[in-house]
Coordinates of C-alpha atoms in Angstrom, one line a residue:
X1 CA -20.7 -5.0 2.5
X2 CA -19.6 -8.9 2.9
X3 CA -19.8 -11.2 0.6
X4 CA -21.8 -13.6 1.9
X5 CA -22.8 -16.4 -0.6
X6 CA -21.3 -19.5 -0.5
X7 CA -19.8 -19.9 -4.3
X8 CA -19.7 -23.0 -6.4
X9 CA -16.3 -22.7 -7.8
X10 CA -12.8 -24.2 -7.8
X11 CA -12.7 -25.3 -4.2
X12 CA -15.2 -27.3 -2.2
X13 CA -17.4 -30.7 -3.0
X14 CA -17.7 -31.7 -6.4
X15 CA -15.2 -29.2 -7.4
X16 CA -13.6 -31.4 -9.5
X17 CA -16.9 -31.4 -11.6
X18 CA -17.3 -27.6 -11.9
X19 CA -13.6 -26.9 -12.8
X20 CA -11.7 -27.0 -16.5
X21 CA -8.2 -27.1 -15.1
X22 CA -7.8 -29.8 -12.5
X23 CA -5.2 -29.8 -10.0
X24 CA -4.4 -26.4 -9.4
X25 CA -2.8 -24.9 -5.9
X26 CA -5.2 -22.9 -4.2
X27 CA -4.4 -19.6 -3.4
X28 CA -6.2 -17.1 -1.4
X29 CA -5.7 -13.4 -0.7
X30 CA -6.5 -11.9 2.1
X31 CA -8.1 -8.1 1.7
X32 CA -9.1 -7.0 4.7
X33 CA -8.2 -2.7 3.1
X34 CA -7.7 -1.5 0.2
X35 CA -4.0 -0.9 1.2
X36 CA -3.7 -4.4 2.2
X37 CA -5.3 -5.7 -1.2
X38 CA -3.0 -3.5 -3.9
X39 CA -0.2 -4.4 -2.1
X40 CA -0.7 -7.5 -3.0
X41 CA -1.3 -7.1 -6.5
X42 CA 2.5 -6.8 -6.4
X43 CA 2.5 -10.4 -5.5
X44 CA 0.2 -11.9 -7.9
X45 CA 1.7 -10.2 -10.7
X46 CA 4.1 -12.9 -10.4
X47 CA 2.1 -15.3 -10.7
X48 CA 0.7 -14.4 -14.0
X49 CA 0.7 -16.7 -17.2
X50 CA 0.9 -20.1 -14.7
X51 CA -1.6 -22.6 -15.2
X52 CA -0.9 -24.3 -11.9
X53 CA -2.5 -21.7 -9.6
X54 CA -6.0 -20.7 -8.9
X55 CA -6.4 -17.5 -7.0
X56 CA -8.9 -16.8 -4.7
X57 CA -9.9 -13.8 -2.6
X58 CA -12.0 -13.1 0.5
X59 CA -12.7 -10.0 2.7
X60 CA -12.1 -11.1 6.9
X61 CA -15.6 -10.7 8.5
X62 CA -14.0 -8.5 11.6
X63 CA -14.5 -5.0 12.7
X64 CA -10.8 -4.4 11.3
X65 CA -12.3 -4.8 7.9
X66 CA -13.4 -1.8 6.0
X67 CA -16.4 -1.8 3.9
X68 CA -14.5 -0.4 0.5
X69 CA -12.8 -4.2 0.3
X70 CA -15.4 -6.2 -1.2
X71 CA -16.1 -3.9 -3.6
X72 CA -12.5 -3.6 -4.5
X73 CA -12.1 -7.5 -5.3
X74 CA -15.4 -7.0 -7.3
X75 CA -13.8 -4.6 -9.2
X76 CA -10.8 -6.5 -9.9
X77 CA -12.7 -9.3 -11.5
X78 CA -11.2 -12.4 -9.3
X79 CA -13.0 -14.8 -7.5
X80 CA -14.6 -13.7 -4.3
X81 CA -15.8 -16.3 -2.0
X82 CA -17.4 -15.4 1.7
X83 CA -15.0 -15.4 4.2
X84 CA -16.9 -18.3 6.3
X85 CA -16.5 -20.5 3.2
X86 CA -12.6 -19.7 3.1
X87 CA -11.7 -20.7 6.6
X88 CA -13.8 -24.2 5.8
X89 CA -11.0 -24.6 3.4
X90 CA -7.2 -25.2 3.2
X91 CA -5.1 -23.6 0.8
X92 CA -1.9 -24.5 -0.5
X93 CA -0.5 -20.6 0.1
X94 CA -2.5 -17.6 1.8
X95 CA -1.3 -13.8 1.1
X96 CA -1.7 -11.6 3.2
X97 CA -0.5 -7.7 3.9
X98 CA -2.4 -7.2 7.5
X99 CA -2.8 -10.1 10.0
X100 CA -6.3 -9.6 10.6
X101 CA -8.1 -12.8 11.3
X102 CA -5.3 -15.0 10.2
X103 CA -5.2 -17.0 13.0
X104 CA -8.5 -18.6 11.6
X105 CA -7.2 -19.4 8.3
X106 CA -6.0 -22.7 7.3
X107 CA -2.6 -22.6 4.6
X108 CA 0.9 -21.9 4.5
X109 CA 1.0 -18.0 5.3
X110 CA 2.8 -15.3 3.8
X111 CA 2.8 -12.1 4.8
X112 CA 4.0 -8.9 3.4
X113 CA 3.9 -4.8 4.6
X114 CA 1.1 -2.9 3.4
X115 CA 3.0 -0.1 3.3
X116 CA 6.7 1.2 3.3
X117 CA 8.7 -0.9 6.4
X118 CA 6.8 -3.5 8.8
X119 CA 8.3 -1.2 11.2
X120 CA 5.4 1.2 12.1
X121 CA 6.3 5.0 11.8
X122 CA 3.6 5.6 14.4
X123 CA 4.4 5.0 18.4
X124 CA 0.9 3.7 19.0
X125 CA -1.1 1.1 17.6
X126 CA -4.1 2.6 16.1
X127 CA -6.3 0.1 17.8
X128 CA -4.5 0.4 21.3
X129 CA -6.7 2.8 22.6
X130 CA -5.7 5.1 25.4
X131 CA -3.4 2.5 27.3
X132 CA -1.3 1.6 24.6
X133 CA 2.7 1.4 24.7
X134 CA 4.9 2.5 22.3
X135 CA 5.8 -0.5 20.3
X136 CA 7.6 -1.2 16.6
X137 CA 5.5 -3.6 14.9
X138 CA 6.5 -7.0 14.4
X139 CA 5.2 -8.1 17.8
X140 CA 4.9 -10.8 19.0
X141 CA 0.4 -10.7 19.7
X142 CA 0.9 -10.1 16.3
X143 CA 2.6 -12.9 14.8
X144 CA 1.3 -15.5 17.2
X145 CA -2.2 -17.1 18.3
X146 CA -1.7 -19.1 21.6
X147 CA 1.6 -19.9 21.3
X148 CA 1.6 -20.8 17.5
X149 CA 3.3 -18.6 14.7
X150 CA 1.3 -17.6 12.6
X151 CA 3.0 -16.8 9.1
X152 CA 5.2 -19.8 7.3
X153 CA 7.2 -16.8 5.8
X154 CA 7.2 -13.4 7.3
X155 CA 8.3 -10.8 4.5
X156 CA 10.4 -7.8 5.9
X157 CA 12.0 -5.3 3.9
X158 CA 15.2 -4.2 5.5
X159 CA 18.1 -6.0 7.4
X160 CA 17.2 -3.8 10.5
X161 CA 13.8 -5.3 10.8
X162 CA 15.4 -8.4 11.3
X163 CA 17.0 -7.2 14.3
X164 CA 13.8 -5.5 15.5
X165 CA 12.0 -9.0 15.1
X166 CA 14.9 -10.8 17.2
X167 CA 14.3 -8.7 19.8
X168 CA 10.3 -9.1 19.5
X169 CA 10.0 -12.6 18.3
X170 CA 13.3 -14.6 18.3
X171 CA 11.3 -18.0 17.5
X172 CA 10.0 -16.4 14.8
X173 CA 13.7 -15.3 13.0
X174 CA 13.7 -18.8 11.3
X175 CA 10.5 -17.7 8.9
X176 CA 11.8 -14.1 8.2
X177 CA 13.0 -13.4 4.7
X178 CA 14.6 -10.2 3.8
X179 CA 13.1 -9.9 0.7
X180 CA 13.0 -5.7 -0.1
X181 CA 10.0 -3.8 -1.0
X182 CA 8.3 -4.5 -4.0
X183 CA 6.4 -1.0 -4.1
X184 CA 10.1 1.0 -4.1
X185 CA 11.3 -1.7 -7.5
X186 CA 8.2 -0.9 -8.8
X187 CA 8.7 2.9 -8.4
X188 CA 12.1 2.9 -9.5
X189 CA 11.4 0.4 -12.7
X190 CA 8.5 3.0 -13.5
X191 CA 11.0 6.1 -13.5
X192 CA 11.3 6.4 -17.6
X193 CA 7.6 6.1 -17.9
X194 CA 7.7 9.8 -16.2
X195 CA 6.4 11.9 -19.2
X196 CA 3.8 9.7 -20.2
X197 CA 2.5 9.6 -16.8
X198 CA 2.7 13.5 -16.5
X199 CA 0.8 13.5 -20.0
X200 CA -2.2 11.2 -18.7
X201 CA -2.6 13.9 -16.1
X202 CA -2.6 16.5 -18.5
X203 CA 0.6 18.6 -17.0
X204 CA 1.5 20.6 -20.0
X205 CA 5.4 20.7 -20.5
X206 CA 6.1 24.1 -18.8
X207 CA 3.9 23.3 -15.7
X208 CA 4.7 22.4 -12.3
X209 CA 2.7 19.3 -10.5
X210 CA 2.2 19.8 -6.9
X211 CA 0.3 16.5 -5.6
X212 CA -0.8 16.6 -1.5
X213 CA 0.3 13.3 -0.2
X214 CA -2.5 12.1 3.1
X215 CA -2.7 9.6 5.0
X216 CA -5.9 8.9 7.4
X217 CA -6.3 10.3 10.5
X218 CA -7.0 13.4 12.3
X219 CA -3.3 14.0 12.0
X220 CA -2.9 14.2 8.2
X221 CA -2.8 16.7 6.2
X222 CA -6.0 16.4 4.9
X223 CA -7.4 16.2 8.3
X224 CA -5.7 18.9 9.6
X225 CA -5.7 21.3 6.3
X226 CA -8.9 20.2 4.8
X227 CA -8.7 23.8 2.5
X228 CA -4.9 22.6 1.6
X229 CA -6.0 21.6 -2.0
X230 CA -8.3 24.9 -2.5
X231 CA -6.0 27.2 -1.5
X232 CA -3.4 25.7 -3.6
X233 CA -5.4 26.0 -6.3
X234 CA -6.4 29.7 -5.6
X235 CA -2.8 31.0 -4.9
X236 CA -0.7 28.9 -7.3
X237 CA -0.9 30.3 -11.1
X238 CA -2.9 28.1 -13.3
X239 CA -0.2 28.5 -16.4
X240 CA 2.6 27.4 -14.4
X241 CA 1.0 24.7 -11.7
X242 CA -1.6 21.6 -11.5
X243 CA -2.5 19.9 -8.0
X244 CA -3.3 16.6 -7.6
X245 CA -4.1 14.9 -4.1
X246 CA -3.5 11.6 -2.9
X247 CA -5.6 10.8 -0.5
X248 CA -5.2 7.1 1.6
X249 CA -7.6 4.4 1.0
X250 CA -9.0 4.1 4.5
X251 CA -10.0 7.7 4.6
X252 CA -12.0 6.7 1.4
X253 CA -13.6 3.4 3.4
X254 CA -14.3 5.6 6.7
X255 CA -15.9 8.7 5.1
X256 CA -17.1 6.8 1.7
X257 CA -16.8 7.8 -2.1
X258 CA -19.3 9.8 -2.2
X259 CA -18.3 12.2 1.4
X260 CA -15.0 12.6 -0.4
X261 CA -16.6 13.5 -3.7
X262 CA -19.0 16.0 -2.5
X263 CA -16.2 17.5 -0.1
X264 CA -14.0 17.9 -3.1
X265 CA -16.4 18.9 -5.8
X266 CA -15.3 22.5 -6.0
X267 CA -11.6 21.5 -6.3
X268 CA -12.2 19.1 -9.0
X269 CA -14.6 21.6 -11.0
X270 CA -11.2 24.1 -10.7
X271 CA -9.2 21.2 -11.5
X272 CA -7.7 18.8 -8.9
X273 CA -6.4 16.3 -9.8
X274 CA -8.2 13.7 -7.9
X275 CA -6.5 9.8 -8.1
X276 CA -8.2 6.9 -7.3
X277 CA -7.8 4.9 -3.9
X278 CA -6.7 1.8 -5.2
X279 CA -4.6 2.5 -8.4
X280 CA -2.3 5.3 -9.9
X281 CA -0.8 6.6 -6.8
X282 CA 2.3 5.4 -7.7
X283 CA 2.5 7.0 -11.4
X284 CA 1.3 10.2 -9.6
X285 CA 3.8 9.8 -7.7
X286 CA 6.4 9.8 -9.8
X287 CA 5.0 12.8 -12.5
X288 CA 5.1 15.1 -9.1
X289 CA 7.6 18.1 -9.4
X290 CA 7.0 18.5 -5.2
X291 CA 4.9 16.6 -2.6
X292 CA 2.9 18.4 -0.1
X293 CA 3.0 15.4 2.5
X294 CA 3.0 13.9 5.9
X295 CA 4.0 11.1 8.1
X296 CA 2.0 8.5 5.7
X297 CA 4.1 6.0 3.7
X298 CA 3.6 7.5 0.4
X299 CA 5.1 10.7 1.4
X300 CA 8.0 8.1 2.4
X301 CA 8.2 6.8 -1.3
X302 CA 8.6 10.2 -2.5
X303 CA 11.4 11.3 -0.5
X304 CA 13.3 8.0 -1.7
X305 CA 12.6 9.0 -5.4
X306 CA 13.7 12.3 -5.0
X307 CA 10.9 14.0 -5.1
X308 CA 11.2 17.4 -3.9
X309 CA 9.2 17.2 -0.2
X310 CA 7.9 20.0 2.2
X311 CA 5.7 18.4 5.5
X312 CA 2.3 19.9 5.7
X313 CA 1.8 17.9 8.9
X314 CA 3.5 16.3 11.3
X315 CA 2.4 14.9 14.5
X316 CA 5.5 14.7 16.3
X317 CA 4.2 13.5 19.2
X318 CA 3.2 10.7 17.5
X319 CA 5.6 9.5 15.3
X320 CA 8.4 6.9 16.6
X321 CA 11.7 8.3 16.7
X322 CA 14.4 6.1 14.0
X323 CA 11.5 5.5 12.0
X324 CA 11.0 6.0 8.0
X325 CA 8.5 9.1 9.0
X326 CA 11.2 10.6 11.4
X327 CA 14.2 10.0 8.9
X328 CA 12.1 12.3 6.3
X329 CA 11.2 14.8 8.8
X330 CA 14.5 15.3 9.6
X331 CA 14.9 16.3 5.7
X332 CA 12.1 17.7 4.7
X333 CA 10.9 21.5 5.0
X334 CA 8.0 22.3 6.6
X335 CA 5.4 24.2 4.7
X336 CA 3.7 26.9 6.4
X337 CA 0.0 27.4 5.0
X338 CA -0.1 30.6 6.1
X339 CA 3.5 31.9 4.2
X340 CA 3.1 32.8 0.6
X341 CA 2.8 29.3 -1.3
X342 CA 5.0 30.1 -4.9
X343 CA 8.0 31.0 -2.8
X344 CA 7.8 28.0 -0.8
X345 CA 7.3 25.5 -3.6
X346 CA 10.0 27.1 -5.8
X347 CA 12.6 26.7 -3.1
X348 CA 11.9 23.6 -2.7
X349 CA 12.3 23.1 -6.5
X350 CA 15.7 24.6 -5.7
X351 CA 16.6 22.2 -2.8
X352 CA 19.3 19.1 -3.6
X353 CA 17.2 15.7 -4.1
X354 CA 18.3 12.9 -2.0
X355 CA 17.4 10.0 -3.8
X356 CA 20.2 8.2 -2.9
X357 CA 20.2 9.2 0.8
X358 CA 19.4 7.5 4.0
X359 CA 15.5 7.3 3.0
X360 CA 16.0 5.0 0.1
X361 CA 18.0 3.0 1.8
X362 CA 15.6 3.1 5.1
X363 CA 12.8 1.6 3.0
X364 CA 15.0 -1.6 1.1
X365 CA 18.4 -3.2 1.9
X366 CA 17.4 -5.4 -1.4
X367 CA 16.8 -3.0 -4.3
X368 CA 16.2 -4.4 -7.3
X369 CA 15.5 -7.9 -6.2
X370 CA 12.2 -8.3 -4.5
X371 CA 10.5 -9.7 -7.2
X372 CA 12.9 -12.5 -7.2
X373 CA 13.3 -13.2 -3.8
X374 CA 8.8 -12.8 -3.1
X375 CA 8.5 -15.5 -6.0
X376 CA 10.9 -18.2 -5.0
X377 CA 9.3 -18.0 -1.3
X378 CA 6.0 -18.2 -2.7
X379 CA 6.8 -21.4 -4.8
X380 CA 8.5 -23.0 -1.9
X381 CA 5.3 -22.6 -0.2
X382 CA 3.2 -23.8 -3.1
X383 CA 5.8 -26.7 -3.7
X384 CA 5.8 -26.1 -7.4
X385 CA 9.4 -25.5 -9.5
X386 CA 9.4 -21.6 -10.3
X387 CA 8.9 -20.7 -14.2
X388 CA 12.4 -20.4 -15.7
X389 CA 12.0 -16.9 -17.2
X390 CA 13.0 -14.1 -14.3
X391 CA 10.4 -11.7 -13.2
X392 CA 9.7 -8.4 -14.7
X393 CA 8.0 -5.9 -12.2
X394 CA 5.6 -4.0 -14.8
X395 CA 5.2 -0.1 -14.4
X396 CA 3.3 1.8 -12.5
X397 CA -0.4 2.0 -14.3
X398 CA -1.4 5.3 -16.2
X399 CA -3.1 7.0 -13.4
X400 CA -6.5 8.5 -14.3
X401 CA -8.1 10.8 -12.1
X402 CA -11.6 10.4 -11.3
X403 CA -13.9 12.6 -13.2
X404 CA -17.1 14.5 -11.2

């Protein structure tokens, strides 16, 4: 569902007349997913408290689009205007984590990872079709429209990303910023808040929290172990283990709420933990004694924190080799679904974490200061002086699993 009435707001004729703070810069996000659009919640929380800026967001009208996104702006309470009334506008910055139709918009542009690295773990894009070639993200079709760059500031997380994008795009190496990931500060920032997370979820002090970490596709875990979650809960023993799943926000979009629901309703009624598509992943996350995961990016987060990870699906074939998914492969257990679960899950309770090992740094080369470094190039772009106090990345929300 689009949103498809023009609005009378903040932008547009007469908006001067319809507004009670006057000269604002115009912001808009772009939320073409889910993914895209909590990702870039990040972002505006560091914008909050300034009475310069107006945000605005919109949902791309293009088949890469997924239905779940205007409903997620709805939810948040900002100000959605039809995407047909964006473009007839120019803004004074655009965010965006997905270049879907941002050739058409009309701002200063930057752009941001969805997920963990702008270096795709994948080898194929997933809208290649059967003729695709390998290729690392950050290509040039991406970043350009006939011969025009497309982002004013292209935020990577890693030094080697640069390198990758010298190689793709060299003219585009004067608008890349190095600027770390803002999802790994936040993670780390929200490590003391572990208890209280582990208490929202209702893991009793001498429990165990095994959470199933999926991304989307046929190659997931949850599309290739659909029974994962109810077997877990049949073989591990209630007094000493909870399961909670994870499940990506497009397989939410492509199946719908209610598919996902109704496959799920007999875990939930014997007690999965079932978190939300566009929030508490990240608390989850972090309240997790081991992660049943895959090649998706919060399986990647996991393994950085420490988190204790066996692979309950790996499509090898389709994974690029030297990416974030092959460095944690190349760590990680596999877990057998056939083998007796408690023995796995207790040795890898017994395995050495490796928070500080090459994942971790895979995924940043600028811990700790993303905040920083996201805010100053968004108020260069905006042309306003940045607020003098320094910005505080907020924990991870209280996750709260949905309730059948």
């Amino acid at each position: 569902m689009h949103i498809d009435r023009w609005i009378r707001g903040p932008i547009g004729m007469d908006a001067d007349l319809r507004v009670t703070r006057r000269d604002c810069r115009k912001i808009l996000v772009v939320v073409p997913t889910v993914a895209a659009g909590t990702r870039l919640l990040e972002l505006l929380a560091l914008l909050e408290g300034d009475l310069r800026a107006q945000v605005l967001f919109s949902v791309p009208q293009s088949a890469n689009s997924w239905p779940d996104s205007a409903e997620f702006v709805r939810r948040l309470g900002g100000l959605a205007i039809p995407w047909g009334q964006a473009l007839e506008h120019r803004f004074d910055l655009v965010l965006a984590a997905s270049y879907t139709e941002l050739a058409a918009v009309r701002g200063r542009v930057l752009v941001v990872p969805h997920g963990a690295s702008s270096l795709m773990s994948r080898r194929f894009s997933r809208s290649g079709g059967p003729s695709a070639l390998p290729h690392m993200g950050l290509a040039r079709e991406t970043l350009t429209h006939r011969g025009r760059l497309i982002p004013s500031v292209i935020a990577l997380t890693h030094d080697r990303e640069m390198t990758a994008l010298r190689r793709s795009c060299p003219e585009a190496v004067p608008r890349a910023l190095v600027a770390g990931d803002i999802c790994m500060d936040r993670l780390t920032t929200s490590l003391p808040h572990r208890e209280s997370y582990r208490q929202a979820l209702g893991i009793g002090p001498d429990q165990r929290l095994v959470t199933v970490s999926s991304t989307w596709s046929a190659d997931s875990v949850f599309g290739r172990h659909p029974l994962l979650c109810k077997e877990l809960l049949a073989r591990l023993p209630k007094s000493e283990y909870r399961v909670a799943l994870i499940l990506h926000p497009s397989a939410w979009a492509v199946h719908s709420p209610w598919q996902i629901k109704a496959w799920l309703a007999d875990c939930a009624r014997a007690g999965l933990l079932v978190i939300p598509p566009d929030q508490g992943w990240q608390a989850a996350t972090i309240a997790s004694d081991v992660v049943l995961g895959d090649h998706g990016s919060t399986t990647q987060y996991a393994a950085a924190l420490g988190t204790p990870v066996l692979l309950a699906a790996y499509p090898e074939h389709a994974v690029r080799k030297g990416s974030l998914a092959a460095a944690v492969a190349a760590r990680a257990p596999r877990f057998d679904v056939d083998a007796p679960v408690v023995a796995q899950i207790v040795h890898a309770l017994d395995l050495p974490a490796f928070r500080d090992a090459a994942v971790a740094e895979m995924i940043s080369s600028r811990h700790g200061e993303s905040a920083s470094l996201l805010r100053r190039a968004m108020y260069d772009l905006l042309g306003l002086m940045e607020p003098a106090e320094q910005p505080v990345v907020p924990p991870a929300v209280v996750p709260r699993p949905l309730r059948w």
